[in-house]
PDB file of C-alpha atoms in Angstrom:
ATOM      1  CA  MET D   1       0.000   0.000   0.000  1.00  0.00           C
ATOM      2  CA  SER D   2       1.170   3.539  -0.473  1.00  0.00           C
ATOM      3  CA  THR D   3       2.790   5.662   2.212  1.00  0.00           C
ATOM      4  CA  PRO D   4       0.484   8.301   3.747  1.00  0.00           C
ATOM      5  CA  ASP D   5       1.100  11.836   2.563  1.00  0.00           C
ATOM      6  CA  THR D   6       2.184  14.095   5.423  1.00  0.00           C
ATOM      7  CA  THR D   7       2.151  17.310   3.368  1.00  0.00           C
ATOM      8  CA  GLY D   8      -1.108  19.205   2.945  1.00  0.00           C
ATOM      9  CA  TRP D   9      -2.405  19.221  -0.643  1.00  0.00           C
ATOM     10  CA  ASN D  10      -2.108  23.012  -0.833  1.00  0.00           C
ATOM     11  CA  ASP D  11       1.238  23.246   1.005  1.00  0.00           C
ATOM     12  CA  PRO D  12       3.744  25.404  -0.954  1.00  0.00           C
ATOM     13  CA  ALA D  13       6.503  22.903  -0.134  1.00  0.00           C
ATOM     14  CA  ARG D  14       4.846  20.456  -2.531  1.00  0.00           C
ATOM     15  CA  ASP D  15       5.448  22.811  -5.488  1.00  0.00           C
ATOM     16  CA  ALA D  16       9.215  22.369  -5.089  1.00  0.00           C
ATOM     17  CA  SER D  17       8.959  18.843  -6.507  1.00  0.00           C
ATOM     18  CA  LEU D  18      10.077  20.074  -9.959  1.00  0.00           C
ATOM     19  CA  SER D  19      12.843  22.410  -8.783  1.00  0.00           C
ATOM     20  CA  HIS D  20      15.563  19.754  -9.018  1.00  0.00           C
ATOM     21  CA  LEU D  21      14.781  18.945 -12.667  1.00  0.00           C
ATOM     22  CA  PRO D  22      16.645  20.486 -15.618  1.00  0.00           C
ATOM     23  CA  ALA D  23      14.814  23.530 -17.035  1.00  0.00           C
ATOM     24  CA  HIS D  24      13.833  21.910 -20.363  1.00  0.00           C
ATOM     25  CA  ILE D  25      12.291  18.907 -18.572  1.00  0.00           C
ATOM     26  CA  ARG D  26      10.535  21.137 -16.042  1.00  0.00           C
ATOM     27  CA  ARG D  27       8.981  23.115 -18.940  1.00  0.00           C
ATOM     28  CA  GLY D  28       7.783  19.838 -20.498  1.00  0.00           C
ATOM     29  CA  ILE D  29       5.919  18.981 -17.294  1.00  0.00           C
ATOM     30  CA  GLU D  30       4.684  22.483 -16.435  1.00  0.00           C
ATOM     31  CA  ILE D  31       2.062  22.255 -19.133  1.00  0.00           C
ATOM     32  CA  THR D  32      -0.178  25.266 -19.707  1.00  0.00           C
ATOM     33  CA  PRO D  33      -3.898  25.442 -20.478  1.00  0.00           C
ATOM     34  CA  ALA D  34      -2.929  26.206 -24.093  1.00  0.00           C
ATOM     35  CA  ALA D  35      -1.361  22.746 -24.475  1.00  0.00           C
ATOM     36  CA  GLY D  36      -3.007  20.302 -26.835  1.00  0.00           C
ATOM     37  CA  THR D  37      -4.045  16.821 -25.838  1.00  0.00           C
ATOM     38  CA  SER D  38      -1.022  15.119 -27.443  1.00  0.00           C
ATOM     39  CA  GLU D  39       1.322  17.108 -25.181  1.00  0.00           C
ATOM     40  CA  ARG D  40      -0.435  15.616 -22.141  1.00  0.00           C
ATOM     41  CA  ILE D  41       0.173  11.991 -23.148  1.00  0.00           C
ATOM     42  CA  ILE D  42       2.935  10.122 -21.343  1.00  0.00           C
ATOM     43  CA  ASP D  43       3.818   6.535 -20.610  1.00  0.00           C
ATOM     44  CA  ILE D  44       4.341   5.222 -17.117  1.00  0.00           C
ATOM     45  CA  THR D  45       6.284   2.092 -16.262  1.00  0.00           C
ATOM     46  CA  THR D  46       5.055   0.452 -13.096  1.00  0.00           C
ATOM     47  CA  LEU D  47       5.162  -3.078 -11.760  1.00  0.00           C
ATOM     48  CA  GLY D  48       2.152  -5.170 -12.725  1.00  0.00           C
ATOM     49  CA  ARG D  49       0.125  -5.844  -9.592  1.00  0.00           C
ATOM     50  CA  ARG D  50      -0.414  -9.484 -10.555  1.00  0.00           C
ATOM     51  CA  THR D  51       2.829 -10.321 -12.369  1.00  0.00           C
ATOM     52  CA  GLY D  52       5.326  -8.086 -10.578  1.00  0.00           C
ATOM     53  CA  ARG D  53       6.955  -7.414 -13.968  1.00  0.00           C
ATOM     54  CA  PRO D  54       7.433  -3.902 -15.395  1.00  0.00           C
ATOM     55  CA  ARG D  55       4.459  -2.738 -17.411  1.00  0.00           C
ATOM     56  CA  ARG D  56       4.331   0.335 -19.663  1.00  0.00           C
ATOM     57  CA  ILE D  57       0.959   2.127 -19.808  1.00  0.00           C
ATOM     58  CA  GLU D  58      -0.059   5.216 -21.840  1.00  0.00           C
ATOM     59  CA  ILE D  59      -1.956   7.856 -19.885  1.00  0.00           C
ATOM     60  CA  PHE D  60      -2.752  11.586 -19.689  1.00  0.00           C
ATOM     61  CA  PHE D  61      -1.149  13.805 -17.075  1.00  0.00           C
ATOM     62  CA  TYR D  62      -2.381  17.168 -15.838  1.00  0.00           C
ATOM     63  CA  ARG D  63      -0.976  20.120 -13.900  1.00  0.00           C
ATOM     64  CA  ALA D  64      -3.233  21.719 -11.323  1.00  0.00           C
ATOM     65  CA  ALA D  65      -2.399  24.013  -8.407  1.00  0.00           C
ATOM     66  CA  GLY D  66       1.317  23.688  -9.210  1.00  0.00           C
ATOM     67  CA  THR D  67       1.292  19.886  -8.917  1.00  0.00           C
ATOM     68  CA  THR D  68       1.356  17.011 -11.410  1.00  0.00           C
ATOM     69  CA  TYR D  69      -1.498  14.489 -11.449  1.00  0.00           C
ATOM     70  CA  LEU D  70      -2.547  11.351 -13.263  1.00  0.00           C
ATOM     71  CA  CYS D  71      -6.306  11.124 -13.721  1.00  0.00           C
ATOM     72  CA  SER D  72      -8.580   8.475 -15.214  1.00  0.00           C
ATOM     73  CA  GLY D  73     -10.941  11.054 -16.708  1.00  0.00           C
ATOM     74  CA  ALA D  74     -14.715  11.130 -16.709  1.00  0.00           C
ATOM     75  CA  GLY D  75     -16.630   8.125 -15.456  1.00  0.00           C
ATOM     76  CA  GLY D  76     -14.318   6.863 -12.738  1.00  0.00           C
ATOM     77  CA  ALA D  77     -14.094   3.259 -13.932  1.00  0.00           C
ATOM     78  CA  ALA D  78     -11.377   1.098 -12.383  1.00  0.00           C
ATOM     79  CA  THR D  79      -8.075   1.274 -14.244  1.00  0.00           C
ATOM     80  CA  ASP D  80      -4.999  -0.959 -14.377  1.00  0.00           C
ATOM     81  CA  TRP D  81      -2.622   1.974 -13.933  1.00  0.00           C
ATOM     82  CA  HIS D  82      -4.373   3.056 -10.725  1.00  0.00           C
ATOM     83  CA  ALA D  83      -4.374  -0.450  -9.242  1.00  0.00           C
ATOM     84  CA  ASN D  84      -0.713  -0.914 -10.211  1.00  0.00           C
ATOM     85  CA  LEU D  85       0.314   2.399  -8.602  1.00  0.00           C
ATOM     86  CA  LEU D  86      -1.637   1.637  -5.430  1.00  0.00           C
ATOM     87  CA  ALA D  87       0.327  -1.602  -5.108  1.00  0.00           C
ATOM     88  CA  ASN D  88       3.665  -0.126  -6.276  1.00  0.00           C
ATOM     89  CA  PRO D  89       3.704   3.687  -5.965  1.00  0.00           C
ATOM     90  CA  ASN D  90       7.270   4.116  -7.277  1.00  0.00           C
ATOM     91  CA  PHE D  91       7.290   4.222 -11.071  1.00  0.00           C
ATOM     92  CA  THR D  92       8.912   5.831 -14.113  1.00  0.00           C
ATOM     93  CA  PHE D  93       7.254   8.866 -15.742  1.00  0.00           C
ATOM     94  CA  HIS D  94       8.164   8.914 -19.462  1.00  0.00           C
ATOM     95  CA  LEU D  95       7.791  12.247 -21.268  1.00  0.00           C
ATOM     96  CA  LYS D  96       7.518  11.269 -24.935  1.00  0.00           C
ATOM     97  CA  ASN D  97       6.097  14.183 -26.945  1.00  0.00           C
ATOM     98  CA  GLY D  98       8.494  17.044 -27.579  1.00  0.00           C
ATOM     99  CA  ILE D  99      10.825  16.754 -24.591  1.00  0.00           C
ATOM    100  CA  ARG D 100      11.789  13.143 -23.915  1.00  0.00           C
ATOM    101  CA  ALA D 101      12.815  12.024 -20.441  1.00  0.00           C
ATOM    102  CA  ASP D 102      12.485   9.070 -18.088  1.00  0.00           C
ATOM    103  CA  LEU D 103      11.895  10.345 -14.565  1.00  0.00           C
ATOM    104  CA  PRO D 104      11.690   8.372 -11.320  1.00  0.00           C
ATOM    105  CA  ALA D 105       8.433   9.306  -9.628  1.00  0.00           C
ATOM    106  CA  HIS D 106       6.137   8.445  -6.748  1.00  0.00           C
ATOM    107  CA  ALA D 107       2.317   8.320  -6.818  1.00  0.00           C
ATOM    108  CA  THR D 108       0.064   9.200  -3.886  1.00  0.00           C
ATOM    109  CA  PRO D 109      -3.700   8.607  -4.168  1.00  0.00           C
ATOM    110  CA  VAL D 110      -5.755  11.751  -3.702  1.00  0.00           C
ATOM    111  CA  THR D 111      -8.459  10.990  -1.166  1.00  0.00           C
ATOM    112  CA  ASP D 112      -9.007  14.379   0.503  1.00  0.00           C
ATOM    113  CA  PRO D 113     -12.383  15.656  -0.791  1.00  0.00           C
ATOM    114  CA  ALA D 114     -11.249  19.310  -0.875  1.00  0.00           C
ATOM    115  CA  GLU D 115      -8.142  18.499  -2.897  1.00  0.00           C
ATOM    116  CA  ARG D 116     -10.086  16.233  -5.277  1.00  0.00           C
ATOM    117  CA  GLN D 117     -12.713  18.925  -5.873  1.00  0.00           C
ATOM    118  CA  ALA D 118     -10.149  21.685  -6.467  1.00  0.00           C
ATOM    119  CA  VAL D 119      -7.940  19.604  -8.766  1.00  0.00           C
ATOM    120  CA  LEU D 120     -10.778  18.122 -10.807  1.00  0.00           C
ATOM    121  CA  ALA D 121     -12.390  21.570 -11.192  1.00  0.00           C
ATOM    122  CA  GLU D 122      -9.091  22.950 -12.520  1.00  0.00           C
ATOM    123  CA  ILE D 123      -8.629  20.004 -14.922  1.00  0.00           C
ATOM    124  CA  VAL D 124     -12.174  20.311 -16.274  1.00  0.00           C
ATOM    125  CA  ALA D 125     -11.873  24.103 -16.687  1.00  0.00           C
ATOM    126  CA  ASP D 126      -8.603  23.587 -18.551  1.00  0.00           C
ATOM    127  CA  LEU D 127     -10.096  20.955 -20.867  1.00  0.00           C
ATOM    128  CA  ASN D 128     -13.015  23.253 -21.658  1.00  0.00           C
ATOM    129  CA  GLN D 129     -10.689  25.996 -22.956  1.00  0.00           C
ATOM    130  CA  PRO D 130     -10.904  26.506 -26.734  1.00  0.00           C
ATOM    131  CA  HIS D 131      -7.157  25.741 -27.164  1.00  0.00           C
ATOM    132  CA  ASP D 132      -7.658  22.618 -29.271  1.00  0.00           C
ATOM    133  CA  PRO D 133     -11.223  22.766 -30.677  1.00  0.00           C
ATOM    134  CA  GLY D 134     -12.778  19.498 -31.680  1.00  0.00           C
ATOM    135  CA  THR D 135     -10.468  17.146 -29.773  1.00  0.00           C
ATOM    136  CA  ILE D 136     -12.392  17.032 -26.504  1.00  0.00           C
ATOM    137  CA  ARG D 137     -16.108  17.577 -26.075  1.00  0.00           C
ATOM    138  CA  PRO D 138     -17.122  20.096 -23.433  1.00  0.00           C
ATOM    139  CA  THR D 139     -16.916  18.293 -20.134  1.00  0.00           C
ATOM    140  CA  ARG D 140     -18.752  18.720 -16.835  1.00  0.00           C
ATOM    141  CA  LEU D 141     -17.229  18.518 -13.369  1.00  0.00           C
ATOM    142  CA  GLU D 142     -19.909  16.151 -12.095  1.00  0.00           C
ATOM    143  CA  ASP D 143     -18.866  13.621 -14.763  1.00  0.00           C
ATOM    144  CA  TRP D 144     -15.352  13.562 -13.251  1.00  0.00           C
ATOM    145  CA  ALA D 145     -16.352  13.248  -9.574  1.00  0.00           C
ATOM    146  CA  ASP D 146     -15.412   9.551  -9.344  1.00  0.00           C
ATOM    147  CA  SER D 147     -12.167   9.815 -11.341  1.00  0.00           C
ATOM    148  CA  ARG D 148      -9.112   7.941 -10.154  1.00  0.00           C
ATOM    149  CA  LEU D 149      -6.629  10.641  -9.164  1.00  0.00           C
ATOM    150  CA  MET D 150      -2.952  10.312  -8.198  1.00  0.00           C
ATOM    151  CA  ARG D 151      -0.607  13.125  -7.135  1.00  0.00           C
ATOM    152  CA  ILE D 152       2.904  12.746  -8.574  1.00  0.00           C
ATOM    153  CA  SER D 153       6.186  13.754  -7.016  1.00  0.00           C
ATOM    154  CA  PHE D 154       9.465  13.441  -8.871  1.00  0.00           C
ATOM    155  CA  ARG D 155      12.337  11.860  -7.011  1.00  0.00           C
ATOM    156  CA  HIS D 156      15.935  13.019  -7.272  1.00  0.00           C
ATOM    157  CA  GLN D 157      18.027  10.834  -9.542  1.00  0.00           C
ATOM    158  CA  PRO D 158      21.238   9.514  -7.964  1.00  0.00           C
TER     159      PRO D 158
END
């Protein structure tokens, strides 16, 4: 199971998680609302919860309130990536569009209702911007209420 998070979701200390990364990689993660959907697609490599072998999974990432998140999107159906990260929260975050990098990372499930509400509201507002018309239908916050949501921190590389 994952280690409990001792930092508050809105604690400014959490924002420092990108400060140790090279500037070009940091810019690749600090995505703006003007970013298209392809720029939000990454791969993660995590251990399979049943096999224990590395498994590479494609997923969207989001930035909200100065933090990086993985989110299942509308509907909230169970996902392999979420189950794998619950069992093995240390994984590799692969930037693959534009900037390419393999970053050691740690996932923490977001269970605090206030954090979930704030983050999902920011994600939905971002997706409803007219930055990439036609790729995503207008979305409603209530459709995302049950989304699987993981907060990502990037670990220092040795």
